[in-house]
Amino acid sequence: MWDFLYAVLLLANSLAVLNEQRFLVPYGLGFHQLSNGQTTPLKVQVVGLIHAVQYLRVPLIAANIVTIFFKLLFA
């Protein structure tokens, strides 16, 4: 169970560091590019997930600190 939560945290970290102007916009994953009406529901969900993770950076930092603390304490 711990390994699964650790993998989810690593995935959230990878989504949080994506820069919209450098990475997301060239691949058509920018938030403002969804208004053209030619996007699929899956693409809308993925873009929404990426932007939600980027919005929640402060709780993600707290989760990283707790994870590091437990790794140092128990590993």
Short mmCIF file of C-alpha atoms in Angstrom, two decimals:
data_model
loop_
_atom_site.label_atom_id
_atom_site.label_comp_id
_atom_site.label_asym_id
_atom_site.label_seq_id
_atom_site.Cartn_x
_atom_site.Cartn_y
_atom_site.Cartn_z
CA MET A 1 0.00 0.00 0.00
CA TRP A 2 2.86 2.37 0.84
CA ASP A 3 4.43 1.81 -2.57
CA PHE A 4 1.17 2.68 -4.32
CA LEU A 5 0.82 5.94 -2.37
CA TYR A 6 4.46 6.73 -3.08
CA ALA A 7 3.87 6.17 -6.81
CA VAL A 8 0.81 8.45 -6.76
CA LEU A 9 2.85 11.13 -5.01
CA LEU A 10 5.61 10.84 -7.62
CA LEU A 11 3.04 11.11 -10.42
CA ALA A 12 1.50 14.19 -8.80
CA ASN A 13 4.96 15.74 -8.49
CA SER A 14 5.66 15.08 -12.16
CA LEU A 15 2.40 16.77 -13.18
CA ALA A 16 2.99 19.72 -10.86
CA VAL A 17 6.31 20.71 -12.42
CA LEU A 18 5.05 20.86 -16.01
CA ASN A 19 5.34 24.37 -17.41
CA GLU A 20 2.27 25.34 -19.42
CA GLN A 21 4.03 27.65 -21.89
CA ARG A 22 6.98 25.35 -22.58
CA PHE A 23 5.40 21.92 -22.51
CA LEU A 24 1.61 21.92 -22.47
CA VAL A 25 0.78 24.52 -25.13
CA PRO A 26 2.97 23.01 -27.90
CA TYR A 27 1.21 19.66 -27.40
CA GLY A 28 -2.26 21.21 -27.38
CA LEU A 29 -2.79 20.73 -23.65
CA GLY A 30 -3.07 24.38 -22.66
CA PHE A 31 -6.09 25.40 -20.60
CA HIS A 32 -7.10 28.15 -23.03
CA GLN A 33 -6.95 25.75 -26.00
CA LEU A 34 -10.00 23.83 -24.77
CA SER A 35 -12.43 26.49 -25.97
CA ASN A 36 -12.08 25.66 -29.68
CA GLY A 37 -14.72 22.90 -29.46
CA GLN A 38 -12.64 20.21 -31.17
CA THR A 39 -11.34 18.55 -28.04
CA THR A 40 -12.28 15.10 -26.81
CA PRO A 41 -13.68 14.50 -23.33
CA LEU A 42 -10.56 12.51 -22.40
CA LYS A 43 -8.32 15.44 -23.34
CA VAL A 44 -10.47 17.78 -21.26
CA GLN A 45 -10.15 15.42 -18.28
CA VAL A 46 -6.37 15.16 -18.65
CA VAL A 47 -5.93 18.93 -18.93
CA GLY A 48 -8.23 19.40 -15.94
CA LEU A 49 -6.19 16.92 -13.91
CA ILE A 50 -2.90 18.63 -14.81
CA HIS A 51 -4.23 22.06 -13.87
CA ALA A 52 -5.79 20.77 -10.64
CA VAL A 53 -2.47 19.26 -9.55
CA GLN A 54 -0.64 22.47 -10.42
CA TYR A 55 -3.20 24.45 -8.42
CA LEU A 56 -2.65 22.26 -5.33
CA ARG A 57 1.11 22.71 -5.06
CA VAL A 58 1.09 23.76 -1.40
CA PRO A 59 -0.66 20.57 -0.16
CA LEU A 60 1.66 18.61 -2.44
CA ILE A 61 4.68 20.20 -0.75
CA ALA A 62 3.22 19.21 2.62
CA ALA A 63 2.69 15.62 1.41
CA ASN A 64 6.30 15.53 0.22
CA ILE A 65 7.54 16.72 3.61
CA VAL A 66 5.48 14.08 5.43
CA THR A 67 6.71 11.39 3.03
CA ILE A 68 10.35 12.39 3.52
CA PHE A 69 9.86 12.41 7.27
CA PHE A 70 8.37 8.90 7.29
CA LYS A 71 11.03 7.60 4.92
CA LEU A 72 13.77 8.93 7.19
CA LEU A 73 12.04 7.65 10.31
CA PHE A 74 11.00 4.16 9.17
CA ALA A 75 13.28 3.27 6.28
#
